[in-house]
Structure formats: C-alpha cells, structure tokens
C-alpha cells in the first residue's frame, strides 16, 4: 500500500497566519514541494480574494489531496471531520472508508488513483498514520532510549540514525537542502531543538488539535470560500498576488533555480509583496540563498518579522523559516 507523506499542515499555523497576515483584499500564491494544500486552506480563513495553489514537483498529488479535503470540509460536520482526520476521537464510531468511498463517487478519476492505494492510512486515521506521524513516533522512541545510553553509545546511535536518514527525505531534499547536510553533520543539534520545546511529547510534535483551520469556526469560514482556491498547473503570468507562501521549496531547489523562481513571482506580483519561506536550515543567520536574493536585488529579508516568527514557533520543524519582501 502507498503511504501518505503529510496528511495535514506541517508547520505552526499561528506562525503562518501571523507572518502573512492574509486579509480580504489579498491575492495569495501558495507554492508547494510535494505538499497537500492545507496551508492554502489555513490562509483561506481570512477570506482573501483568491488563493492560487501549485506544486512544483507533484501537482497531481496536490490536486487529489486538496479535492478530498474540499469535499470533507463541505460535507462533514466539525466533529466528524476531526474524527475522520484522527485529530479527536468522536462521540460516535466512524467508518472512514465509507466516507472516503462516498467522496470518491463525486470526485474525478485521478482522485481514485491517488486514494485507493492509501485506504489503509485513511481507515486508521490519516492524521496519526501518515509519514509525519510515523516519523514523530520513531523519533520519540529513539529519544527515550537515547537519553538512557552512555555517551559512547549515544554517538554510535546517532551514526546509525544518519545511515537511515535517506529513507525519510526525498531525493531533491537530500541533494539541495542545507538543513539536510546539517543533519548529516550534526544530528545532535536537531535532537536538542526538539527536546528544548516546552512540550516534549514528540509523538504530538505538531499541535493539530489547536489549529484554527480544523476548528468549527475555521471550517465554517473555509467552507464558505472554498471556491476562492484555484489549482493551477503552472505559475500564472500576471497573477497580481501580494502574499506568497513558498513552503520549504528552498530545500528542494539549487540556488540559481530558487532565485529564478523568486524573479518569476516578482515579475507579476503586486507591491508590496510579502513571502513566507520555510527551511530546515538551522542558523540564526539568513539562509545563504536569501542572502543572495538580497545582494541581487530580488528580495529583502524582513528581520523583525522573521525573528518574531522563529521565537514563537511551537513546532520547530523549520528553524530557518523567514519572511521576505519581494522587490
């Protein structure tokens, strides 16, 4: 059976919303790297004029995942939605496969092709059975053993972990991500980042239960504006967007291609144009690609917003997250 990489939003929703501050007058461009579209749903809560969504690497999968979420947000009440996604246990038992089959009867054939191999994940509750949840459980179990080991065995276990890391990261990220290189060189720093959280329950690394877009109010506001999301199979010319979500695309592209992407977006953007960039690069200094963007006059790093976002991030999966303004 095929796996589901990310069932839900994989960053701190509060940081995303505060960083971009979407409003009713905004046009949003949301770009993903093997994503699921939930960031677009979260941004839709503020009722922007339009949210364009595109995935640079697997747009068909993004489309299938969003179309199912769109159906779920429209047809399920909030308790059933949260139970279906395995965020909460509902008061009544739920047959997730029956709901999936009902949805697929109304969705196009590519959706069937995507979701049928993932029925086991859906049946068990995708919010606790996707690859993100599995990774969190593995990390929690590893840490429980790691902290009891003498120092020499801790070093040996970290070396073994580095050997297994390629199985958890896609090829593009292994090739281009500076954060991935840091992980290979110093895995201890990643453990320190997660264990320094106030909540050390790594099995619940991402606080889905508190996310607004999955709440009753969030679902109601999204449901009324779902037609404002437009899935696009390429970047639109003349999009006129003034807010841009770039997920962690910076981890997937070589520097020249990332700068080219910023220029392409900036060419059609409405000024001022703010962009939110996730990155696994772990440093108090800006990501080298963003420094290059500043030097070449493509973008300006908003240091104040960036520092605030990093200091309030509850998840810490993307320590190099940054807010920039396209020039």
PDB file of C-alpha atoms in Angstrom:
ATOM      1  CA  UNK A   1       0.000   0.000   0.000  1.00  0.00           C
ATOM      2  CA  UNK A   2       1.221   3.502  -0.809  1.00  0.00           C
ATOM      3  CA  UNK A   3       1.939   5.842   2.072  1.00  0.00           C
ATOM      4  CA  UNK A   4       0.660   9.341   2.724  1.00  0.00           C
ATOM      5  CA  UNK A   5       3.508  11.724   3.429  1.00  0.00           C
ATOM      6  CA  UNK A   6       1.720  14.689   5.055  1.00  0.00           C
ATOM      7  CA  UNK A   7      -1.967  14.472   5.922  1.00  0.00           C
ATOM      8  CA  UNK A   8      -2.233  17.935   7.477  1.00  0.00           C
ATOM      9  CA  UNK A   9      -0.363  21.198   7.948  1.00  0.00           C
ATOM     10  CA  UNK A  10       3.247  20.513   8.979  1.00  0.00           C
ATOM     11  CA  UNK A  11       4.125  23.933  10.388  1.00  0.00           C
ATOM     12  CA  UNK A  12       2.779  26.096  13.182  1.00  0.00           C
ATOM     13  CA  UNK A  13      -0.449  27.571  11.820  1.00  0.00           C
ATOM     14  CA  UNK A  14      -0.211  30.585  14.140  1.00  0.00           C
ATOM     15  CA  UNK A  15       3.213  31.467  12.732  1.00  0.00           C
ATOM     16  CA  UNK A  16       1.977  31.107   9.144  1.00  0.00           C
ATOM     17  CA  UNK A  17      -1.051  33.358   9.712  1.00  0.00           C
ATOM     18  CA  UNK A  18       0.901  35.989  11.644  1.00  0.00           C
ATOM     19  CA  UNK A  19       3.709  36.019   9.084  1.00  0.00           C
ATOM     20  CA  UNK A  20       1.489  36.605   6.033  1.00  0.00           C
ATOM     21  CA  UNK A  21      -1.475  38.335   7.721  1.00  0.00           C
ATOM     22  CA  UNK A  22      -3.911  37.400   4.944  1.00  0.00           C
ATOM     23  CA  UNK A  23      -6.887  39.712   4.539  1.00  0.00           C
ATOM     24  CA  UNK A  24      -9.946  40.130   2.328  1.00  0.00           C
ATOM     25  CA  UNK A  25      -8.018  42.407  -0.037  1.00  0.00           C
ATOM     26  CA  UNK A  26      -5.160  39.964  -0.658  1.00  0.00           C
ATOM     27  CA  UNK A  27      -4.350  37.713  -3.577  1.00  0.00           C
ATOM     28  CA  UNK A  28      -2.297  34.736  -2.403  1.00  0.00           C
ATOM     29  CA  UNK A  29       0.058  32.459  -4.308  1.00  0.00           C
ATOM     30  CA  UNK A  30       0.741  29.186  -2.450  1.00  0.00           C
ATOM     31  CA  UNK A  31       3.528  27.015  -3.852  1.00  0.00           C
ATOM     32  CA  UNK A  32       4.341  23.551  -2.526  1.00  0.00           C
ATOM     33  CA  UNK A  33       7.094  20.941  -2.667  1.00  0.00           C
ATOM     34  CA  UNK A  34       5.247  17.604  -2.535  1.00  0.00           C
ATOM     35  CA  UNK A  35       2.617  19.256  -0.328  1.00  0.00           C
ATOM     36  CA  UNK A  36      -1.043  18.659   0.480  1.00  0.00           C
ATOM     37  CA  UNK A  37      -2.544  22.146   0.193  1.00  0.00           C
ATOM     38  CA  UNK A  38      -3.513  22.591   3.844  1.00  0.00           C
ATOM     39  CA  UNK A  39      -1.520  25.821   4.097  1.00  0.00           C
ATOM     40  CA  UNK A  40      -3.835  27.198   1.414  1.00  0.00           C
ATOM     41  CA  UNK A  41      -6.856  26.106   3.449  1.00  0.00           C
ATOM     42  CA  UNK A  42      -5.442  27.771   6.566  1.00  0.00           C
ATOM     43  CA  UNK A  43      -4.825  31.031   4.679  1.00  0.00           C
ATOM     44  CA  UNK A  44      -8.360  30.919   3.272  1.00  0.00           C
ATOM     45  CA  UNK A  45      -9.794  31.578   6.741  1.00  0.00           C
ATOM     46  CA  UNK A  46      -9.197  35.310   6.284  1.00  0.00           C
ATOM     47  CA  UNK A  47     -11.227  35.342   3.053  1.00  0.00           C
ATOM     48  CA  UNK A  48      -8.585  36.548   0.567  1.00  0.00           C
ATOM     49  CA  UNK A  49      -9.775  37.347  -2.944  1.00  0.00           C
ATOM     50  CA  UNK A  50      -8.071  34.255  -4.377  1.00  0.00           C
ATOM     51  CA  UNK A  51      -5.554  31.576  -3.387  1.00  0.00           C
ATOM     52  CA  UNK A  52      -3.656  30.084  -6.311  1.00  0.00           C
ATOM     53  CA  UNK A  53      -2.102  26.695  -5.451  1.00  0.00           C
ATOM     54  CA  UNK A  54       0.573  24.799  -7.360  1.00  0.00           C
ATOM     55  CA  UNK A  55       3.084  22.066  -6.551  1.00  0.00           C
ATOM     56  CA  UNK A  56       6.433  22.278  -8.312  1.00  0.00           C
ATOM     57  CA  UNK A  57       7.135  18.543  -8.048  1.00  0.00           C
ATOM     58  CA  UNK A  58       3.849  16.609  -7.898  1.00  0.00           C
ATOM     59  CA  UNK A  59       0.881  18.782  -8.794  1.00  0.00           C
ATOM     60  CA  UNK A  60      -1.377  15.777  -9.460  1.00  0.00           C
ATOM     61  CA  UNK A  61      -0.981  14.537  -5.884  1.00  0.00           C
ATOM     62  CA  UNK A  62      -1.598  18.027  -4.514  1.00  0.00           C
ATOM     63  CA  UNK A  63      -4.787  18.212  -6.592  1.00  0.00           C
ATOM     64  CA  UNK A  64      -6.071  14.830  -5.369  1.00  0.00           C
ATOM     65  CA  UNK A  65      -5.368  15.660  -1.736  1.00  0.00           C
ATOM     66  CA  UNK A  66      -6.995  19.074  -1.944  1.00  0.00           C
ATOM     67  CA  UNK A  67     -10.080  17.763  -3.753  1.00  0.00           C
ATOM     68  CA  UNK A  68     -10.730  15.238  -0.987  1.00  0.00           C
ATOM     69  CA  UNK A  69     -10.214  17.905   1.717  1.00  0.00           C
ATOM     70  CA  UNK A  70     -12.549  20.207  -0.182  1.00  0.00           C
ATOM     71  CA  UNK A  71     -15.236  17.508  -0.133  1.00  0.00           C
ATOM     72  CA  UNK A  72     -14.673  16.758   3.566  1.00  0.00           C
ATOM     73  CA  UNK A  73     -14.863  20.432   4.574  1.00  0.00           C
ATOM     74  CA  UNK A  74     -18.114  20.825   2.650  1.00  0.00           C
ATOM     75  CA  UNK A  75     -19.920  17.634   3.673  1.00  0.00           C
ATOM     76  CA  UNK A  76     -18.814  16.708   7.206  1.00  0.00           C
ATOM     77  CA  UNK A  77     -19.686  18.477  10.419  1.00  0.00           C
ATOM     78  CA  UNK A  78     -16.698  19.527  12.508  1.00  0.00           C
ATOM     79  CA  UNK A  79     -16.783  16.637  14.959  1.00  0.00           C
ATOM     80  CA  UNK A  80     -16.902  14.118  12.119  1.00  0.00           C
ATOM     81  CA  UNK A  81     -14.166  15.984  10.205  1.00  0.00           C
ATOM     82  CA  UNK A  82     -11.810  15.930  13.176  1.00  0.00           C
ATOM     83  CA  UNK A  83     -12.622  12.288  13.877  1.00  0.00           C
ATOM     84  CA  UNK A  84     -12.079  11.344  10.223  1.00  0.00           C
ATOM     85  CA  UNK A  85      -8.655  13.040  10.265  1.00  0.00           C
ATOM     86  CA  UNK A  86      -7.839  11.411  13.647  1.00  0.00           C
ATOM     87  CA  UNK A  87      -7.371  14.704  15.469  1.00  0.00           C
ATOM     88  CA  UNK A  88     -10.052  13.855  18.031  1.00  0.00           C
ATOM     89  CA  UNK A  89     -11.981  10.745  18.926  1.00  0.00           C
ATOM     90  CA  UNK A  90     -15.621  11.459  18.170  1.00  0.00           C
ATOM     91  CA  UNK A  91     -18.556  10.629  20.395  1.00  0.00           C
ATOM     92  CA  UNK A  92     -19.761   8.158  17.766  1.00  0.00           C
ATOM     93  CA  UNK A  93     -17.767   5.472  15.917  1.00  0.00           C
ATOM     94  CA  UNK A  94     -16.873   6.434  12.358  1.00  0.00           C
ATOM     95  CA  UNK A  95     -16.428   4.365   9.215  1.00  0.00           C
ATOM     96  CA  UNK A  96     -13.702   6.315   7.449  1.00  0.00           C
ATOM     97  CA  UNK A  97     -13.675   4.087   4.376  1.00  0.00           C
ATOM     98  CA  UNK A  98     -17.406   4.547   3.851  1.00  0.00           C
ATOM     99  CA  UNK A  99     -16.875   8.314   3.921  1.00  0.00           C
ATOM    100  CA  UNK A 100     -13.920   8.032   1.539  1.00  0.00           C
ATOM    101  CA  UNK A 101     -15.945   5.921  -0.893  1.00  0.00           C
ATOM    102  CA  UNK A 102     -18.833   8.393  -0.763  1.00  0.00           C
ATOM    103  CA  UNK A 103     -16.426  11.232  -1.561  1.00  0.00           C
ATOM    104  CA  UNK A 104     -14.722   9.372  -4.393  1.00  0.00           C
ATOM    105  CA  UNK A 105     -18.049   8.769  -6.100  1.00  0.00           C
ATOM    106  CA  UNK A 106     -18.209  12.535  -6.625  1.00  0.00           C
ATOM    107  CA  UNK A 107     -14.523  13.178  -7.343  1.00  0.00           C
ATOM    108  CA  UNK A 108     -12.631  12.752 -10.639  1.00  0.00           C
ATOM    109  CA  UNK A 109     -10.748   9.539 -11.579  1.00  0.00           C
ATOM    110  CA  UNK A 110      -7.243  10.828 -10.646  1.00  0.00           C
ATOM    111  CA  UNK A 111      -8.510  11.129  -7.056  1.00  0.00           C
ATOM    112  CA  UNK A 112      -9.440   7.438  -7.092  1.00  0.00           C
ATOM    113  CA  UNK A 113      -5.968   6.550  -8.372  1.00  0.00           C
ATOM    114  CA  UNK A 114      -4.325   8.528  -5.570  1.00  0.00           C
ATOM    115  CA  UNK A 115      -6.520   7.482  -2.640  1.00  0.00           C
ATOM    116  CA  UNK A 116      -7.284   3.805  -3.309  1.00  0.00           C
ATOM    117  CA  UNK A 117      -3.690   2.687  -2.579  1.00  0.00           C
ATOM    118  CA  UNK A 118      -3.840   4.736   0.642  1.00  0.00           C
ATOM    119  CA  UNK A 119      -7.073   3.279   2.018  1.00  0.00           C
ATOM    120  CA  UNK A 120      -5.287   1.638   4.967  1.00  0.00           C
ATOM    121  CA  UNK A 121      -3.944   5.016   6.088  1.00  0.00           C
ATOM    122  CA  UNK A 122      -7.385   6.609   5.729  1.00  0.00           C
ATOM    123  CA  UNK A 123      -9.120   3.782   7.622  1.00  0.00           C
ATOM    124  CA  UNK A 124      -6.741   4.120  10.586  1.00  0.00           C
ATOM    125  CA  UNK A 125      -6.954   7.938  10.594  1.00  0.00           C
ATOM    126  CA  UNK A 126      -4.502   9.733   8.348  1.00  0.00           C
ATOM    127  CA  UNK A 127      -3.612  12.391  10.928  1.00  0.00           C
ATOM    128  CA  UNK A 128      -1.965   9.735  13.076  1.00  0.00           C
ATOM    129  CA  UNK A 129      -0.847   7.324  10.354  1.00  0.00           C
ATOM    130  CA  UNK A 130       0.847   9.463   7.704  1.00  0.00           C
ATOM    131  CA  UNK A 131       4.625   9.521   7.350  1.00  0.00           C
ATOM    132  CA  UNK A 132       4.887  12.629   9.539  1.00  0.00           C
ATOM    133  CA  UNK A 133       3.166  10.888  12.455  1.00  0.00           C
ATOM    134  CA  UNK A 134       5.263   7.749  11.926  1.00  0.00           C
ATOM    135  CA  UNK A 135       8.442   9.840  11.936  1.00  0.00           C
ATOM    136  CA  UNK A 136       7.373  11.566  15.170  1.00  0.00           C
ATOM    137  CA  UNK A 137       6.721   8.222  16.875  1.00  0.00           C
ATOM    138  CA  UNK A 138      10.079   6.892  15.701  1.00  0.00           C
ATOM    139  CA  UNK A 139      11.843   9.994  16.996  1.00  0.00           C
ATOM    140  CA  UNK A 140      10.078   9.750  20.362  1.00  0.00           C
ATOM    141  CA  UNK A 141      11.033   6.082  20.769  1.00  0.00           C
ATOM    142  CA  UNK A 142      14.607   6.777  19.700  1.00  0.00           C
ATOM    143  CA  UNK A 143      14.936   9.644  22.171  1.00  0.00           C
ATOM    144  CA  UNK A 144      13.526   7.566  25.045  1.00  0.00           C
ATOM    145  CA  UNK A 145      16.310   5.014  24.503  1.00  0.00           C
ATOM    146  CA  UNK A 146      18.984   7.549  23.541  1.00  0.00           C
ATOM    147  CA  UNK A 147      18.759   9.526  26.788  1.00  0.00           C
ATOM    148  CA  UNK A 148      19.438   6.370  28.830  1.00  0.00           C
ATOM    149  CA  UNK A 149      22.574   5.407  26.906  1.00  0.00           C
ATOM    150  CA  UNK A 150      26.155   6.189  27.951  1.00  0.00           C
ATOM    151  CA  UNK A 151      27.815   8.823  25.786  1.00  0.00           C
ATOM    152  CA  UNK A 152      29.790   6.403  23.540  1.00  0.00           C
ATOM    153  CA  UNK A 153      26.608   4.524  22.658  1.00  0.00           C
ATOM    154  CA  UNK A 154      24.771   7.791  22.053  1.00  0.00           C
ATOM    155  CA  UNK A 155      27.387   8.710  19.457  1.00  0.00           C
ATOM    156  CA  UNK A 156      27.059   5.281  17.841  1.00  0.00           C
ATOM    157  CA  UNK A 157      23.250   5.561  17.742  1.00  0.00           C
ATOM    158  CA  UNK A 158      23.453   8.962  16.051  1.00  0.00           C
ATOM    159  CA  UNK A 159      25.732   7.483  13.418  1.00  0.00           C
ATOM    160  CA  UNK A 160      23.205   4.703  12.826  1.00  0.00           C
ATOM    161  CA  UNK A 161      20.449   7.300  12.569  1.00  0.00           C
ATOM    162  CA  UNK A 162      22.374   9.154   9.869  1.00  0.00           C
ATOM    163  CA  UNK A 163      22.531   5.949   7.864  1.00  0.00           C
ATOM    164  CA  UNK A 164      18.733   5.648   7.992  1.00  0.00           C
ATOM    165  CA  UNK A 165      18.002   9.321   7.262  1.00  0.00           C
ATOM    166  CA  UNK A 166      17.978   8.948   3.440  1.00  0.00           C
ATOM    167  CA  UNK A 167      14.840   6.792   3.764  1.00  0.00           C
ATOM    168  CA  UNK A 168      12.933   9.727   5.314  1.00  0.00           C
ATOM    169  CA  UNK A 169      13.849  12.502   2.872  1.00  0.00           C
ATOM    170  CA  UNK A 170      13.089  12.846  -0.867  1.00  0.00           C
ATOM    171  CA  UNK A 171      15.901  12.876  -3.385  1.00  0.00           C
ATOM    172  CA  UNK A 172      15.683  16.620  -4.140  1.00  0.00           C
ATOM    173  CA  UNK A 173      15.942  17.498  -0.462  1.00  0.00           C
ATOM    174  CA  UNK A 174      18.921  15.204   0.042  1.00  0.00           C
ATOM    175  CA  UNK A 175      20.606  16.847  -2.927  1.00  0.00           C
ATOM    176  CA  UNK A 176      19.928  20.534  -2.268  1.00  0.00           C
ATOM    177  CA  UNK A 177      18.818  21.093   1.342  1.00  0.00           C
ATOM    178  CA  UNK A 178      21.411  22.779   3.534  1.00  0.00           C
ATOM    179  CA  UNK A 179      19.363  21.628   6.524  1.00  0.00           C
ATOM    180  CA  UNK A 180      19.743  18.016   5.423  1.00  0.00           C
ATOM    181  CA  UNK A 181      23.512  18.462   5.229  1.00  0.00           C
ATOM    182  CA  UNK A 182      23.487  19.924   8.722  1.00  0.00           C
ATOM    183  CA  UNK A 183      21.513  16.936   9.962  1.00  0.00           C
ATOM    184  CA  UNK A 184      24.066  14.562   8.465  1.00  0.00           C
ATOM    185  CA  UNK A 185      26.945  16.504  10.008  1.00  0.00           C
ATOM    186  CA  UNK A 186      25.448  17.231  13.432  1.00  0.00           C
ATOM    187  CA  UNK A 187      22.273  15.251  14.235  1.00  0.00           C
ATOM    188  CA  UNK A 188      22.623  16.168  17.919  1.00  0.00           C
ATOM    189  CA  UNK A 189      21.551  19.738  17.142  1.00  0.00           C
ATOM    190  CA  UNK A 190      18.237  18.502  15.702  1.00  0.00           C
ATOM    191  CA  UNK A 191      17.553  16.452  18.829  1.00  0.00           C
ATOM    192  CA  UNK A 192      18.395  19.452  21.004  1.00  0.00           C
ATOM    193  CA  UNK A 193      15.951  21.617  19.048  1.00  0.00           C
ATOM    194  CA  UNK A 194      13.038  19.282  19.672  1.00  0.00           C
ATOM    195  CA  UNK A 195      13.884  18.345  23.258  1.00  0.00           C
ATOM    196  CA  UNK A 196      14.184  22.021  24.245  1.00  0.00           C
ATOM    197  CA  UNK A 197      10.483  22.511  23.487  1.00  0.00           C
ATOM    198  CA  UNK A 198       8.223  23.193  26.434  1.00  0.00           C
ATOM    199  CA  UNK A 199       6.142  20.199  25.333  1.00  0.00           C
ATOM    200  CA  UNK A 200       8.493  17.248  24.977  1.00  0.00           C
ATOM    201  CA  UNK A 201       5.781  14.920  23.693  1.00  0.00           C
ATOM    202  CA  UNK A 202       7.372  14.347  20.295  1.00  0.00           C
ATOM    203  CA  UNK A 203       4.580  11.989  19.266  1.00  0.00           C
ATOM    204  CA  UNK A 204       2.439  15.139  19.096  1.00  0.00           C
ATOM    205  CA  UNK A 205       5.103  17.318  17.552  1.00  0.00           C
ATOM    206  CA  UNK A 206       2.522  19.310  15.582  1.00  0.00           C
ATOM    207  CA  UNK A 207      -0.420  20.601  17.706  1.00  0.00           C
ATOM    208  CA  UNK A 208      -3.189  19.751  15.237  1.00  0.00           C
ATOM    209  CA  UNK A 209      -5.856  19.892  17.943  1.00  0.00           C
ATOM    210  CA  UNK A 210      -5.262  23.640  18.402  1.00  0.00           C
ATOM    211  CA  UNK A 211      -5.161  24.642  14.727  1.00  0.00           C
ATOM    212  CA  UNK A 212      -7.888  27.133  13.813  1.00  0.00           C
ATOM    213  CA  UNK A 213      -8.473  25.842  10.288  1.00  0.00           C
ATOM    214  CA  UNK A 214      -9.578  22.484  11.737  1.00  0.00           C
ATOM    215  CA  UNK A 215     -11.866  24.071  14.352  1.00  0.00           C
ATOM    216  CA  UNK A 216     -15.603  24.618  13.969  1.00  0.00           C
ATOM    217  CA  UNK A 217     -15.144  28.337  13.267  1.00  0.00           C
ATOM    218  CA  UNK A 218     -12.240  27.717  10.899  1.00  0.00           C
ATOM    219  CA  UNK A 219     -14.125  25.064   8.940  1.00  0.00           C
ATOM    220  CA  UNK A 220     -17.172  27.316   8.601  1.00  0.00           C
ATOM    221  CA  UNK A 221     -15.127  30.234   7.284  1.00  0.00           C
ATOM    222  CA  UNK A 222     -13.225  27.991   4.850  1.00  0.00           C
ATOM    223  CA  UNK A 223     -16.352  26.180   3.661  1.00  0.00           C
ATOM    224  CA  UNK A 224     -17.966  29.428   2.523  1.00  0.00           C
ATOM    225  CA  UNK A 225     -14.909  30.440   0.467  1.00  0.00           C
ATOM    226  CA  UNK A 226     -13.643  27.158  -0.995  1.00  0.00           C
ATOM    227  CA  UNK A 227     -14.393  28.434  -4.495  1.00  0.00           C
ATOM    228  CA  UNK A 228     -11.685  31.066  -3.979  1.00  0.00           C
ATOM    229  CA  UNK A 229      -8.964  28.425  -4.220  1.00  0.00           C
ATOM    230  CA  UNK A 230      -7.717  27.872  -7.759  1.00  0.00           C
ATOM    231  CA  UNK A 231      -5.452  24.940  -8.534  1.00  0.00           C
ATOM    232  CA  UNK A 232      -3.065  25.925 -11.324  1.00  0.00           C
ATOM    233  CA  UNK A 233      -0.778  23.600 -13.259  1.00  0.00           C
ATOM    234  CA  UNK A 234       1.831  26.326 -13.799  1.00  0.00           C
ATOM    235  CA  UNK A 235       2.713  29.714 -12.366  1.00  0.00           C
ATOM    236  CA  UNK A 236       0.248  32.249 -13.761  1.00  0.00           C
ATOM    237  CA  UNK A 237       1.533  35.271 -15.647  1.00  0.00           C
ATOM    238  CA  UNK A 238       0.048  38.499 -14.348  1.00  0.00           C
ATOM    239  CA  UNK A 239      -1.257  36.898 -11.143  1.00  0.00           C
ATOM    240  CA  UNK A 240      -1.084  40.174  -9.207  1.00  0.00           C
ATOM    241  CA  UNK A 241      -0.542  38.402  -5.875  1.00  0.00           C
ATOM    242  CA  UNK A 242       0.747  40.328  -2.878  1.00  0.00           C
ATOM    243  CA  UNK A 243       1.151  37.415  -0.437  1.00  0.00           C
ATOM    244  CA  UNK A 244       3.198  34.316  -1.267  1.00  0.00           C
ATOM    245  CA  UNK A 245       3.600  31.038   0.573  1.00  0.00           C
ATOM    246  CA  UNK A 246       6.747  29.194  -0.518  1.00  0.00           C
ATOM    247  CA  UNK A 247       6.597  26.208   1.871  1.00  0.00           C
ATOM    248  CA  UNK A 248      10.102  24.683   2.055  1.00  0.00           C
ATOM    249  CA  UNK A 249      10.794  24.880  -1.683  1.00  0.00           C
ATOM    250  CA  UNK A 250      14.148  26.432  -0.814  1.00  0.00           C
ATOM    251  CA  UNK A 251      15.190  22.982   0.488  1.00  0.00           C
ATOM    252  CA  UNK A 252      14.381  21.352  -2.860  1.00  0.00           C
ATOM    253  CA  UNK A 253      15.980  23.653  -5.426  1.00  0.00           C
ATOM    254  CA  UNK A 254      19.540  24.654  -6.310  1.00  0.00           C
ATOM    255  CA  UNK A 255      20.298  28.288  -5.574  1.00  0.00           C
ATOM    256  CA  UNK A 256      20.087  29.510  -9.180  1.00  0.00           C
ATOM    257  CA  UNK A 257      16.677  27.870  -9.692  1.00  0.00           C
ATOM    258  CA  UNK A 258      15.332  29.274  -6.417  1.00  0.00           C
ATOM    259  CA  UNK A 259      16.418  32.814  -7.340  1.00  0.00           C
ATOM    260  CA  UNK A 260      14.875  32.355 -10.777  1.00  0.00           C
ATOM    261  CA  UNK A 261      11.608  31.345  -9.110  1.00  0.00           C
ATOM    262  CA  UNK A 262      11.634  34.486  -6.940  1.00  0.00           C
ATOM    263  CA  UNK A 263      12.207  36.642 -10.019  1.00  0.00           C
ATOM    264  CA  UNK A 264       9.384  34.892 -11.857  1.00  0.00           C
ATOM    265  CA  UNK A 265       6.979  35.521  -8.973  1.00  0.00           C
ATOM    266  CA  UNK A 266       8.146  39.109  -8.504  1.00  0.00           C
ATOM    267  CA  UNK A 267       7.612  39.911 -12.189  1.00  0.00           C
ATOM    268  CA  UNK A 268       3.818  39.610 -11.765  1.00  0.00           C
ATOM    269  CA  UNK A 269       3.447  40.477  -8.085  1.00  0.00           C
ATOM    270  CA  UNK A 270       1.636  43.471  -6.688  1.00  0.00           C
ATOM    271  CA  UNK A 271       3.775  45.613  -4.395  1.00  0.00           C
ATOM    272  CA  UNK A 272       4.348  45.416  -1.507  1.00  0.00           C
ATOM    273  CA  UNK A 273       4.619  41.634  -1.768  1.00  0.00           C
ATOM    274  CA  UNK A 274       5.413  39.560   1.307  1.00  0.00           C
ATOM    275  CA  UNK A 275       6.541  35.925   1.151  1.00  0.00           C
ATOM    276  CA  UNK A 276       6.817  33.227   3.802  1.00  0.00           C
ATOM    277  CA  UNK A 277       9.710  30.779   3.352  1.00  0.00           C
ATOM    278  CA  UNK A 278      10.140  27.585   5.360  1.00  0.00           C
ATOM    279  CA  UNK A 279      13.551  25.974   5.622  1.00  0.00           C
ATOM    280  CA  UNK A 280      15.221  23.180   7.567  1.00  0.00           C
ATOM    281  CA  UNK A 281      18.427  25.290   7.563  1.00  0.00           C
ATOM    282  CA  UNK A 282      19.270  25.815  11.237  1.00  0.00           C
ATOM    283  CA  UNK A 283      21.121  29.070  11.837  1.00  0.00           C
ATOM    284  CA  UNK A 284      20.411  32.486  13.390  1.00  0.00           C
ATOM    285  CA  UNK A 285      21.788  33.911  10.142  1.00  0.00           C
ATOM    286  CA  UNK A 286      19.661  34.103   6.969  1.00  0.00           C
ATOM    287  CA  UNK A 287      19.680  31.183   4.570  1.00  0.00           C
ATOM    288  CA  UNK A 288      22.522  31.700   2.036  1.00  0.00           C
ATOM    289  CA  UNK A 289      20.012  31.650  -0.848  1.00  0.00           C
ATOM    290  CA  UNK A 290      18.118  34.523   0.777  1.00  0.00           C
ATOM    291  CA  UNK A 291      21.327  36.475   1.278  1.00  0.00           C
ATOM    292  CA  UNK A 292      21.973  36.022  -2.434  1.00  0.00           C
ATOM    293  CA  UNK A 293      18.440  37.235  -3.161  1.00  0.00           C
ATOM    294  CA  UNK A 294      19.163  40.408  -1.172  1.00  0.00           C
ATOM    295  CA  UNK A 295      22.501  41.006  -2.891  1.00  0.00           C
ATOM    296  CA  UNK A 296      20.952  40.565  -6.330  1.00  0.00           C
ATOM    297  CA  UNK A 297      18.079  42.919  -5.518  1.00  0.00           C
ATOM    298  CA  UNK A 298      15.337  40.288  -5.786  1.00  0.00           C
ATOM    299  CA  UNK A 299      14.123  40.392  -2.188  1.00  0.00           C
ATOM    300  CA  UNK A 300      14.664  41.941   1.217  1.00  0.00           C
ATOM    301  CA  UNK A 301      14.691  39.864   4.407  1.00  0.00           C
ATOM    302  CA  UNK A 302      12.246  41.220   6.998  1.00  0.00           C
ATOM    303  CA  UNK A 303      14.439  40.623  10.028  1.00  0.00           C
ATOM    304  CA  UNK A 304      11.904  41.803  12.594  1.00  0.00           C
ATOM    305  CA  UNK A 305       9.075  39.560  11.379  1.00  0.00           C
ATOM    306  CA  UNK A 306      11.481  36.671  10.872  1.00  0.00           C
ATOM    307  CA  UNK A 307      12.846  36.861  14.420  1.00  0.00           C
ATOM    308  CA  UNK A 308       9.340  37.082  15.866  1.00  0.00           C
ATOM    309  CA  UNK A 309       8.148  34.105  13.823  1.00  0.00           C
ATOM    310  CA  UNK A 310      11.090  31.962  14.889  1.00  0.00           C
ATOM    311  CA  UNK A 311      10.705  32.885  18.561  1.00  0.00           C
ATOM    312  CA  UNK A 312       7.004  31.953  18.619  1.00  0.00           C
ATOM    313  CA  UNK A 313       7.215  28.763  16.515  1.00  0.00           C
ATOM    314  CA  UNK A 314       5.858  25.849  18.563  1.00  0.00           C
ATOM    315  CA  UNK A 315       6.755  23.121  16.076  1.00  0.00           C
ATOM    316  CA  UNK A 316      10.391  23.970  15.231  1.00  0.00           C
ATOM    317  CA  UNK A 317      10.462  21.666  12.232  1.00  0.00           C
ATOM    318  CA  UNK A 318      11.668  24.574  10.079  1.00  0.00           C
ATOM    319  CA  UNK A 319      14.167  26.556  12.180  1.00  0.00           C
ATOM    320  CA  UNK A 320      15.224  28.612   9.153  1.00  0.00           C
ATOM    321  CA  UNK A 321      11.737  29.965   8.398  1.00  0.00           C
ATOM    322  CA  UNK A 322      11.917  33.521   7.083  1.00  0.00           C
ATOM    323  CA  UNK A 323       9.691  36.363   5.922  1.00  0.00           C
ATOM    324  CA  UNK A 324      10.886  38.308   2.896  1.00  0.00           C
ATOM    325  CA  UNK A 325       9.597  41.155   0.774  1.00  0.00           C
ATOM    326  CA  UNK A 326       9.934  40.838  -2.994  1.00  0.00           C
ATOM    327  CA  UNK A 327      11.446  43.912  -4.624  1.00  0.00           C
TER     328      UNK A 327
END
